[in-house]
Tab-separated table of C-alpha atoms and ligand atoms in Angstrom:
chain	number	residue	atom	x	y	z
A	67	UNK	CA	-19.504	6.752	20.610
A	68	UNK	CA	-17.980	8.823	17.604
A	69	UNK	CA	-15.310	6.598	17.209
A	70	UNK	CA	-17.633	3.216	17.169
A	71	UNK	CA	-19.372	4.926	14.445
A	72	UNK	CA	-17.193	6.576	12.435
A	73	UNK	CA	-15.327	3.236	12.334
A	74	UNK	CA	-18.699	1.350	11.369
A	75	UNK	CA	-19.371	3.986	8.487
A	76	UNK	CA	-15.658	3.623	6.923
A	77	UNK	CA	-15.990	-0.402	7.253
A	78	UNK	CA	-19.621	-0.043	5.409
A	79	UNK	CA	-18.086	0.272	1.776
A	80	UNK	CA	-16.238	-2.888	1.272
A	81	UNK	CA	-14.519	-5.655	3.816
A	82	UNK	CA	-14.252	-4.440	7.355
A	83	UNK	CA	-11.882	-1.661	7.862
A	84	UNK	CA	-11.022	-1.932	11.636
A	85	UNK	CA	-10.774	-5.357	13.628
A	86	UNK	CA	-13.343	-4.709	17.039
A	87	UNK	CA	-10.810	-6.035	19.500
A	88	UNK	CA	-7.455	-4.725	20.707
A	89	UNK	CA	-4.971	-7.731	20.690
A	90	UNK	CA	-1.521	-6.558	21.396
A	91	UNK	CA	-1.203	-2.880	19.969
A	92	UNK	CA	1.513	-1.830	18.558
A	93	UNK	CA	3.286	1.428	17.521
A	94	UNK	CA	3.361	2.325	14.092
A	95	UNK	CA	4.650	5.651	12.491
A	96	UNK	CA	3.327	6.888	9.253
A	97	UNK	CA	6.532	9.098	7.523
A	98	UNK	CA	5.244	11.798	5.595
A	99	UNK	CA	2.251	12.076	7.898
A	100	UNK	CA	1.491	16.510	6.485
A	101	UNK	CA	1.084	15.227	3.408
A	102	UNK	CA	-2.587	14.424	1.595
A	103	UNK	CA	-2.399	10.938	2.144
A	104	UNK	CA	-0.339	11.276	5.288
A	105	UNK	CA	-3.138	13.226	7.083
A	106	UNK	CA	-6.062	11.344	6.407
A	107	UNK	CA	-4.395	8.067	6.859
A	108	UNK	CA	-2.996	9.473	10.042
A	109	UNK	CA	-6.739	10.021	11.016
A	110	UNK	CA	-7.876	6.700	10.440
A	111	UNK	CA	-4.683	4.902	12.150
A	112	UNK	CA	-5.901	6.796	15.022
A	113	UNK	CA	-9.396	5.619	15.079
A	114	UNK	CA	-7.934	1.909	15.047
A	115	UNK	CA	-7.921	0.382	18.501
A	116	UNK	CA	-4.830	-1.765	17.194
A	117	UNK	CA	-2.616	1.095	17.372
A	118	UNK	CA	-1.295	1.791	20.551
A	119	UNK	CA	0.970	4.672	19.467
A	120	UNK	CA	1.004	6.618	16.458
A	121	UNK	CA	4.391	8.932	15.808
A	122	UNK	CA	3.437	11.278	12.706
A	123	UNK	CA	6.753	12.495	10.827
A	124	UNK	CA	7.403	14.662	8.043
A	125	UNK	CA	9.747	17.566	7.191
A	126	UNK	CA	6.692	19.755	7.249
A	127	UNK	CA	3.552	20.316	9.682
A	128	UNK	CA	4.024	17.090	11.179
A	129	UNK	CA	3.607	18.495	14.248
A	130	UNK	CA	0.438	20.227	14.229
A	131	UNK	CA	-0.813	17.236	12.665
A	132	UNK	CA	-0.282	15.380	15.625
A	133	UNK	CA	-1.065	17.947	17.836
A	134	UNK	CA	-4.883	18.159	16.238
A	135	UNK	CA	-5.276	14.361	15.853
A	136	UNK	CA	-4.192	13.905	18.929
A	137	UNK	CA	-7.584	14.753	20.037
A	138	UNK	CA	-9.728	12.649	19.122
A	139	UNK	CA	-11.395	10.532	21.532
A	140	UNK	CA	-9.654	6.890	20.996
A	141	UNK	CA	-6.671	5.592	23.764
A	142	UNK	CA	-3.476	5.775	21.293
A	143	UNK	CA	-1.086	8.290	22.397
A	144	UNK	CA	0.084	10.549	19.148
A	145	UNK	CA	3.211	12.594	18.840
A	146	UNK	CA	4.024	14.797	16.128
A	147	UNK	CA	8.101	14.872	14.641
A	148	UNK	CA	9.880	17.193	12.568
A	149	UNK	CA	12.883	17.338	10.170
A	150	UNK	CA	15.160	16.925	12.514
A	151	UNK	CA	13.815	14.088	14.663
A	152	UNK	CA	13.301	11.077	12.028
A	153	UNK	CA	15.324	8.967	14.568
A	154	UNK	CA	12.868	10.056	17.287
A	155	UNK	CA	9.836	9.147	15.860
A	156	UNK	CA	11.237	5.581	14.977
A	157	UNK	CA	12.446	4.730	18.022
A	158	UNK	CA	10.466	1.536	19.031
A	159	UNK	CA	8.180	1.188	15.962
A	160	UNK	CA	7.178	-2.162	14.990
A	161	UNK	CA	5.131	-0.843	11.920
A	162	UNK	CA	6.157	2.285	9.229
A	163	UNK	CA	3.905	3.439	6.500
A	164	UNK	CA	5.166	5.580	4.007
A	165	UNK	CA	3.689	8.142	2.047
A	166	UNK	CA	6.504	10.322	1.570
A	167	UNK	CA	7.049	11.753	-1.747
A	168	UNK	CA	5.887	13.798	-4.394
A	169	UNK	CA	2.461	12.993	-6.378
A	170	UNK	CA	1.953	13.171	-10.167
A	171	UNK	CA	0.220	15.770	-11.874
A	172	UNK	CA	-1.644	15.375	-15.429
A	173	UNK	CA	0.576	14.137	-18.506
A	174	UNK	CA	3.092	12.550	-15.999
A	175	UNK	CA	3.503	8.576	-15.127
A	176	UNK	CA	4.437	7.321	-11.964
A	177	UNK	CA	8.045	6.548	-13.292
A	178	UNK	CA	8.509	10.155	-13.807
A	179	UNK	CA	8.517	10.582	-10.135
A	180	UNK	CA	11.262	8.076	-9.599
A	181	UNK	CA	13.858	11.166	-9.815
A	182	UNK	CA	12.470	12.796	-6.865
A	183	UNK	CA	11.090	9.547	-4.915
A	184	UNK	CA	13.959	7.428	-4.933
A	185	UNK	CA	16.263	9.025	-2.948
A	186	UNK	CA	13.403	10.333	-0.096
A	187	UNK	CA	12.622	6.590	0.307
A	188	UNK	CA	16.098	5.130	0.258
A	189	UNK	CA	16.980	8.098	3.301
A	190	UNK	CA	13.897	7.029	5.288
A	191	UNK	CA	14.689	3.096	4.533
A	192	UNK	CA	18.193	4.137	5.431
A	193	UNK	CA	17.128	5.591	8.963
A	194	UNK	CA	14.586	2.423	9.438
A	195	UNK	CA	16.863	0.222	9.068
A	196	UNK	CA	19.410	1.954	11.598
A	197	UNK	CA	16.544	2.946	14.422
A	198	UNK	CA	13.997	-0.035	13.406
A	199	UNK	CA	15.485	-3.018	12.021
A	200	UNK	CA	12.408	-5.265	12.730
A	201	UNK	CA	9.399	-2.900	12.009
A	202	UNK	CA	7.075	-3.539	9.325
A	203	UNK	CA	7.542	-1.550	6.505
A	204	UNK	CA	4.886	-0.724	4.149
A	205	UNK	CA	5.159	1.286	1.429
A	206	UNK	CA	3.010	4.037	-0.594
A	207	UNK	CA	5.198	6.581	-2.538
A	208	UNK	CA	5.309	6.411	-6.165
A	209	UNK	CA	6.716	4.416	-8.321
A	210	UNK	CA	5.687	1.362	-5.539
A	211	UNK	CA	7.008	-0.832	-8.505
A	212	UNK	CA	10.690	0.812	-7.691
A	213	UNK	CA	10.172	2.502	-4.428
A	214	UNK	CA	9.616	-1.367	-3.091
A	215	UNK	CA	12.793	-2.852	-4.347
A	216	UNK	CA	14.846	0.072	-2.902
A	217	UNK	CA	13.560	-0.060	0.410
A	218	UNK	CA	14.606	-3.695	0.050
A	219	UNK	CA	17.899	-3.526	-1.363
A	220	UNK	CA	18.409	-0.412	1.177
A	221	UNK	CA	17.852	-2.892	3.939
A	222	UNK	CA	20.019	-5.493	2.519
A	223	UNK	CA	23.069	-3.481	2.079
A	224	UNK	CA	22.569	-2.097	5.964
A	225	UNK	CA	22.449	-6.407	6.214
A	226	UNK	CA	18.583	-6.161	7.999
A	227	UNK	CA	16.457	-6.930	5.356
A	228	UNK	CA	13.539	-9.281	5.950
A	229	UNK	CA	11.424	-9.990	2.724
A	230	UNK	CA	8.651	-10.752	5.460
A	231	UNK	CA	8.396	-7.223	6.485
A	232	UNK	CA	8.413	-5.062	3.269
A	233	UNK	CA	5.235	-4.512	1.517
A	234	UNK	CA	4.118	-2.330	-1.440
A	235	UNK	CA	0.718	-1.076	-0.454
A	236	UNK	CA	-1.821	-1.910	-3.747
A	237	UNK	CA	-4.669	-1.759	-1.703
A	238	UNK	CA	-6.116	0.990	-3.869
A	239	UNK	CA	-5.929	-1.308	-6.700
A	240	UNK	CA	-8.490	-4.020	-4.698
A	241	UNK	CA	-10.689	-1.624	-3.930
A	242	UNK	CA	-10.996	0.420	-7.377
A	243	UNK	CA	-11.631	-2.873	-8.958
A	244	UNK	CA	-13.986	-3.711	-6.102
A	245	UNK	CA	-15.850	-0.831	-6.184
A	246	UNK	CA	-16.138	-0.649	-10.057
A	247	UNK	CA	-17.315	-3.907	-10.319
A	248	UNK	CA	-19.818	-3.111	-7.877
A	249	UNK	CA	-21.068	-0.460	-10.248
A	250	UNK	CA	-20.979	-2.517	-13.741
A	251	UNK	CA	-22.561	-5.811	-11.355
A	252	UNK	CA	-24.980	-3.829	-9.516
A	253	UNK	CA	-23.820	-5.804	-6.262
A	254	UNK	CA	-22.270	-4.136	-3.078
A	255	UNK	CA	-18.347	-3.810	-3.473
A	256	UNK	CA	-17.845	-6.259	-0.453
A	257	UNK	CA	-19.102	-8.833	-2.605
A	258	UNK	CA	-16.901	-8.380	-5.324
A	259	UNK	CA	-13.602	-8.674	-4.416
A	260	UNK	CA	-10.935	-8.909	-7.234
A	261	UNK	CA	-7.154	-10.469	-6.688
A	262	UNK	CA	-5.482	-7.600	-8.391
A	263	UNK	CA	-1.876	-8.974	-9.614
A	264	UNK	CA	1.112	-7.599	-10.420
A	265	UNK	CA	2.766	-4.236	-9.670
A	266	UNK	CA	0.968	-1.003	-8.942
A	267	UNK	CA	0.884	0.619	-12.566
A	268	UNK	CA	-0.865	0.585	-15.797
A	269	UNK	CA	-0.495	-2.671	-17.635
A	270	UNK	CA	1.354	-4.165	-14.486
A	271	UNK	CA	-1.809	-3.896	-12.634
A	272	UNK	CA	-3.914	-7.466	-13.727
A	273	UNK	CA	-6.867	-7.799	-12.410
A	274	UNK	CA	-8.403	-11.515	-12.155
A	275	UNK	CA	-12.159	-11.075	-12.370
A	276	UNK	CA	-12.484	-14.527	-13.468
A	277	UNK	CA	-11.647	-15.140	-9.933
A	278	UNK	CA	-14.660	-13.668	-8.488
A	279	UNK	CA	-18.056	-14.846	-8.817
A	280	UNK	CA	-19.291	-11.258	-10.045
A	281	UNK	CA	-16.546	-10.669	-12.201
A	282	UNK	CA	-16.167	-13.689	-14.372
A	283	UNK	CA	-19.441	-12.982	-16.690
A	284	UNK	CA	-18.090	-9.936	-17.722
A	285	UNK	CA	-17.083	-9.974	-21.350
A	286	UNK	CA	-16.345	-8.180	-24.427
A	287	UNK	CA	-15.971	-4.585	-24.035
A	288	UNK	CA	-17.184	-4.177	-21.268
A	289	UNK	CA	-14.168	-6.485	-19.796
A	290	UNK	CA	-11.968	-4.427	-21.696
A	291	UNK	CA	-13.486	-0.947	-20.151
A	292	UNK	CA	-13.304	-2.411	-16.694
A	293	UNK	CA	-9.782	-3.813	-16.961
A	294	UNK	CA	-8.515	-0.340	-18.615
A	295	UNK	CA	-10.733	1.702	-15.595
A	296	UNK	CA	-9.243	-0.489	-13.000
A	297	UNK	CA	-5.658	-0.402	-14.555
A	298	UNK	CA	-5.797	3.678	-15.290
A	299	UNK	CA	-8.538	4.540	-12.078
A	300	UNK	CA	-5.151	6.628	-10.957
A	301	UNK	CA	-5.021	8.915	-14.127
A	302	UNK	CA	-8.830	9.569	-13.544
A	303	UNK	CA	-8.221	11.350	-10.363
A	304	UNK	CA	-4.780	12.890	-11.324
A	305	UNK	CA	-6.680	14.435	-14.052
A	306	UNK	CA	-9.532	15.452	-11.825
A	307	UNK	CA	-7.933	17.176	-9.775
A	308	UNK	CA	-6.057	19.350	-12.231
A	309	UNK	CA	-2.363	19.778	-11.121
A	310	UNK	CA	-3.577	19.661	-7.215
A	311	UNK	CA	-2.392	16.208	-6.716
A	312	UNK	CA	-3.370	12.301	-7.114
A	313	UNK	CA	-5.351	9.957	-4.774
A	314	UNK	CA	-5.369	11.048	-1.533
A	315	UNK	CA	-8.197	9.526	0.517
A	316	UNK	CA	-9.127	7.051	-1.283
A	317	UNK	CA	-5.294	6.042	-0.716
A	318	UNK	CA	-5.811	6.635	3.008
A	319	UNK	CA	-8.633	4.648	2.808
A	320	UNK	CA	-6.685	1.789	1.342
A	321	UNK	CA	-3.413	2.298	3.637
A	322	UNK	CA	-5.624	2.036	6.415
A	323	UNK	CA	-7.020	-1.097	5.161
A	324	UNK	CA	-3.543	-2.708	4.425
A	325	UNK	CA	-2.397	-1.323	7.752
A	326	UNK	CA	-5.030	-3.037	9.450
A	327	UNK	CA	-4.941	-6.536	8.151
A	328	UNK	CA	-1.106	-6.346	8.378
A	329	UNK	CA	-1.849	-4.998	12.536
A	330	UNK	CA	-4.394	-8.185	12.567
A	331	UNK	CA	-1.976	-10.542	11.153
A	332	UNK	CA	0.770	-9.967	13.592
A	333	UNK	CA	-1.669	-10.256	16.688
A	334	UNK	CA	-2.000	-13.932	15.211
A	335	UNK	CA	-5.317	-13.637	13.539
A	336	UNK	CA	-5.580	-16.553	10.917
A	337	UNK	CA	-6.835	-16.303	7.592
A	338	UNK	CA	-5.449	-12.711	6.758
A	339	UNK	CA	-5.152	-12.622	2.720
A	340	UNK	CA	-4.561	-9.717	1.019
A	341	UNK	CA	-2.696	-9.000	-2.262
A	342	UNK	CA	0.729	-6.645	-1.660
A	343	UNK	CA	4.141	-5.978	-3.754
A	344	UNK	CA	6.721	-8.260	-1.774
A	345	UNK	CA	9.571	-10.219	-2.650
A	346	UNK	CA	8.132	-13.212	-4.266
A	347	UNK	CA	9.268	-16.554	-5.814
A	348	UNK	CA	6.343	-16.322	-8.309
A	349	UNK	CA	8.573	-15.121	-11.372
A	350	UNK	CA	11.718	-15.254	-9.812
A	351	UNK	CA	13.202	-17.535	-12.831
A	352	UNK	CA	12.121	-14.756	-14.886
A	353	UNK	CA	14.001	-12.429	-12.976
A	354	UNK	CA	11.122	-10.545	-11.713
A	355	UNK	CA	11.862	-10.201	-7.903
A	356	UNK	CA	8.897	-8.601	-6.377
A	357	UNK	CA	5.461	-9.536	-7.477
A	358	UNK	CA	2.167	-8.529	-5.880
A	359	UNK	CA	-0.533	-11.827	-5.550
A	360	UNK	CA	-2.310	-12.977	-2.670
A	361	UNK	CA	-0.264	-12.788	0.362
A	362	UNK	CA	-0.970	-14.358	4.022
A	363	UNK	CA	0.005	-11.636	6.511
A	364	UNK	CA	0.790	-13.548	10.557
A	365	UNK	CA	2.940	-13.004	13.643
A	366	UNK	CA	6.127	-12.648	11.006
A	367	UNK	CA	4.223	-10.303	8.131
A	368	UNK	CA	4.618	-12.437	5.214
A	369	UNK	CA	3.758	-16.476	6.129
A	370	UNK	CA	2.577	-17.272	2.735
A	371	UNK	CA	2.381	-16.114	-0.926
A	372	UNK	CA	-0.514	-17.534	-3.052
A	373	UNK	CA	0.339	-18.545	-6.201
A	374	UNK	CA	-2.315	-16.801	-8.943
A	375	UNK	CA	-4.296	-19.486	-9.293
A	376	UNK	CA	-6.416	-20.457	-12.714
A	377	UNK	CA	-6.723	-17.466	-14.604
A	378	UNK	CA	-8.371	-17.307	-18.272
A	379	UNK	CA	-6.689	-16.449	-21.487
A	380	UNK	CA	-7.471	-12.596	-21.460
A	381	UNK	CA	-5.810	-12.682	-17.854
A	382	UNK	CA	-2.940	-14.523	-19.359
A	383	UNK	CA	-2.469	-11.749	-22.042
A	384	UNK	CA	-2.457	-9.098	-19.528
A	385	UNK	CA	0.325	-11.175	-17.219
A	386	UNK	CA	2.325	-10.886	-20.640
A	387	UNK	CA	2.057	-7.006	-21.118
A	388	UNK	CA	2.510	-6.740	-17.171
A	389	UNK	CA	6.030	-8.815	-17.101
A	390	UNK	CA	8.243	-6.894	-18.998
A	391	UNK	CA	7.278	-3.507	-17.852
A	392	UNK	CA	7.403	-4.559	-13.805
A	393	UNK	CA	11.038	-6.460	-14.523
A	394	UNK	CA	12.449	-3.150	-15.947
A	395	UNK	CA	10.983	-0.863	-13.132
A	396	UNK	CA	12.156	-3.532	-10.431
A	397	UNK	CA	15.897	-3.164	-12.091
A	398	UNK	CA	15.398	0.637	-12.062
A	399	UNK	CA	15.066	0.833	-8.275
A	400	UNK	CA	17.829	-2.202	-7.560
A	401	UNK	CA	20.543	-0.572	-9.436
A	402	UNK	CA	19.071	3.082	-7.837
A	403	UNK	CA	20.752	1.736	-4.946
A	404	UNK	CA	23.645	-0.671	-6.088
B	693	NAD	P1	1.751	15.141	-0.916
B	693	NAD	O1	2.719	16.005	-1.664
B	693	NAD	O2	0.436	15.692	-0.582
B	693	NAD	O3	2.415	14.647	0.447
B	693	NAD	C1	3.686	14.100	0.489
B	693	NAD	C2	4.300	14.454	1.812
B	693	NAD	O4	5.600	13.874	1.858
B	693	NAD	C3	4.478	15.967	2.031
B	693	NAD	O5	3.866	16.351	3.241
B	693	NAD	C4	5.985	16.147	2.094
B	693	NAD	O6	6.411	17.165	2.980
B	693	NAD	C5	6.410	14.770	2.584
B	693	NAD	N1	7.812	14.482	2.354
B	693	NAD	C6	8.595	14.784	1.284
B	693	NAD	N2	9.848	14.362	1.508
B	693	NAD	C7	9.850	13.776	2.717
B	693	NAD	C8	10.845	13.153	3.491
B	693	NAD	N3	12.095	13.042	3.067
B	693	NAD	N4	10.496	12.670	4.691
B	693	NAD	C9	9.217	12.774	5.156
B	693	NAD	N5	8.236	13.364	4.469
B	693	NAD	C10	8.555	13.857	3.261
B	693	NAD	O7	1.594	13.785	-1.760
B	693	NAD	P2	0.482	12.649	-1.575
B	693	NAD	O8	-0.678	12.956	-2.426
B	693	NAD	O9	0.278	12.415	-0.134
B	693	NAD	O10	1.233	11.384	-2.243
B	693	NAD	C11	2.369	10.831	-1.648
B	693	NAD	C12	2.924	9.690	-2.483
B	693	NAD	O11	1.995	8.599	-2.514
B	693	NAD	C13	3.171	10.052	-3.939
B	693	NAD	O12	4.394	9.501	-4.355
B	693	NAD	C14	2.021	9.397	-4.678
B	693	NAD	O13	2.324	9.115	-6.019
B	693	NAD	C15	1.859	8.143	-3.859
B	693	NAD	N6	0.571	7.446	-4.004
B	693	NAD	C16	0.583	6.092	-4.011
B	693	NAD	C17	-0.593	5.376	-4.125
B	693	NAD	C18	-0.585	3.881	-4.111
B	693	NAD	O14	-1.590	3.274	-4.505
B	693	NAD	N7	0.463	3.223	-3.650
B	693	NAD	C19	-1.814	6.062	-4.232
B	693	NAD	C20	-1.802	7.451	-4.210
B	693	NAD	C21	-0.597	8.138	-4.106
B	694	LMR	C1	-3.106	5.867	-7.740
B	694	LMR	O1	-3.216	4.757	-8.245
B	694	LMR	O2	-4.085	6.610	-7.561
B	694	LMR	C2	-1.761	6.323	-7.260
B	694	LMR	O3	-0.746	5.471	-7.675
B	694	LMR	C3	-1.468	7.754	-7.578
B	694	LMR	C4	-1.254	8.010	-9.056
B	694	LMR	O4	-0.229	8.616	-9.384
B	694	LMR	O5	-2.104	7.664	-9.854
């Protein structure tokens, strides 16, 4: 009864959250499950009936985590891992979300975390690649823009990587410019749905308003408010909260979301389309690698990547300012690992 609810009142907001019916279900592991993202989003994995198995892992409080999710009333087994059992709590994992890793605080960008991020997600892509070669891998820790080339380049040098299975979660993205459009259109958020292209920071987050019905009046500055409150929504709550932290459940929210349509996808559902950071031929002959756009998520993860589509001259701008920035913070995290 609480669950059926619960999961009603988090799909109310935007698209539907949760999918009603339980396909295959599948195990998925969430690494750096004490943290604030990790806990919440550990919550909602565990309220989807998708998930058959949920292994929590951090090097802290994992375990009582798991031990006080564990009881809630929905059928997915939970186990709790720490430190030392990383190999444990991948063992049979066909899906991985990650946030592990340290958050901002005010005054910092995301690069500035790449000294401390790097090297916790190329150990964990290291130990997925060993103990999981086939999972799913979907990625949250700061700087995505570099913490998704890593994982991949990881994975190729342990000769297992799949650019079908490694995703850079921008979910948050969607939804901030969802929701804020909402506001500016007066129209429910699940109406106004924005592609949001790119990478996951500042200017390398473009958002294509022209492409939604809502969106493509806007003008003026009030285009150029929305774009800069979509593009910097992250500073807002870094600054908010004062040296506590970033986005925490707003991020669950969102992993959740991407979680679920990638769950959906591999039962076969059709017509799963969500934008995510993945390997992409888009600007390859740019040398821009990885590129976030529309993606189709199936059986395999990654059947088919969109192409942007029409976008207007003000959208074309912001592709320019996004391109160099994303190119240099791709070749950050690739020669991180070469
Ligand atoms: P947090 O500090 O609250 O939690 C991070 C957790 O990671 C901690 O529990 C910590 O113990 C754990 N951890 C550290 N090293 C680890 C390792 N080697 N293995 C397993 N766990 C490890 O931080 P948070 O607020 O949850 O944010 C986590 C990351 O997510 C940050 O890098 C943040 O910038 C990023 N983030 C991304 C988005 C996005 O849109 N992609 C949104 C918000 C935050
Ligand atoms: C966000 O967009 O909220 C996250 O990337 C966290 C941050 O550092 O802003």
């Amino acid at each position: 009864m609480f669950a059926r609810s619960a999961a009603r009142a988090l799909a109310a907001p935007s698209t539907r959250l949760f999918s009603s019916s339980a396909a295959r279900q599948t195990k998925v592991a969430v690494l750096g499950a004490g943290g604030g993202i990790g806990q919440p989003l550990s919550l909602l994995l565990k309220l989807n009936p998708l998930v058959s198995n949920l292994s929590l892992y951090d090097i802290r409080g994992a375990p009582g985590v798991g031990a006080d999710v564990s009881h809630i009333d929905s059928a997915s087994e939970v186990n709790g891992y720490q430190a030392d059992q990383l190999d444990a709590a991948l063992e049979g994992v066909k899906v991985v979300v990650i946030p592990a890793g340290v958050p901002r605080k005010p005054g910092m960008t995301r690069d500035d975390l790449f000294n401390t991020n790097a090297s916790i997600v190329r150990d964990l892509a290291q130990a997925i690649g060993r103990v999981a070669p086939e999972a799913h891998i979907c990625i949250i820790s700061n700087p995505v823009n570099s913490t998704v080339p890593i994982v991949a380049a990881t994975l190729e040098k342990l000769g297992v990587f799949d650019p079908r299975r490694v995703f850079g979660v921008t979910t948050l993205d969607v939804v901030r410019a969802a929701r804020f459009l909402g506001g500016i259109a007066g129209a429910d958020p699940k109406d106004c749905v924005v592609p949001v292209v790119g990478g996951h920071s500042g200017a390398t987050i473009v958002p294509l308003l022209s492409q939604t019905a809502q969106g493509k009046g806007i003008s003026g500055e009030q285009y150029k408010a929305l774009i800069n409150r979509i593009q910097f929504g992250g500073d807002e709550v870094v600054k908010a909260k004062d040296g506590a932290g970033s986005a925490t459940l707003s991020m669950a929210y969102a992993g959740a979301k991407f979680t679920d349509a990638l769950l959906r996808g591999l039962n076969g559902e059709k017509g799963v389309v969500t934008p995510t950071f993945v390997k992409s031929p888009l600007f390859a002959d740019q040398g821009i690698d990885f590129f976030s756009s529309k993606v189709e998520l199936g059986v395999n993860g990654v059947e088919k990547i969109h192409p942007i589509g029409d976008i207007t001259a003000a959208e074309q701008e912001l592709l320019d300012a996004c391109l160099p920035d994303l190119k240099k913070n791709i070749a950050k995290g690739q020669s991180f690992v070469a």
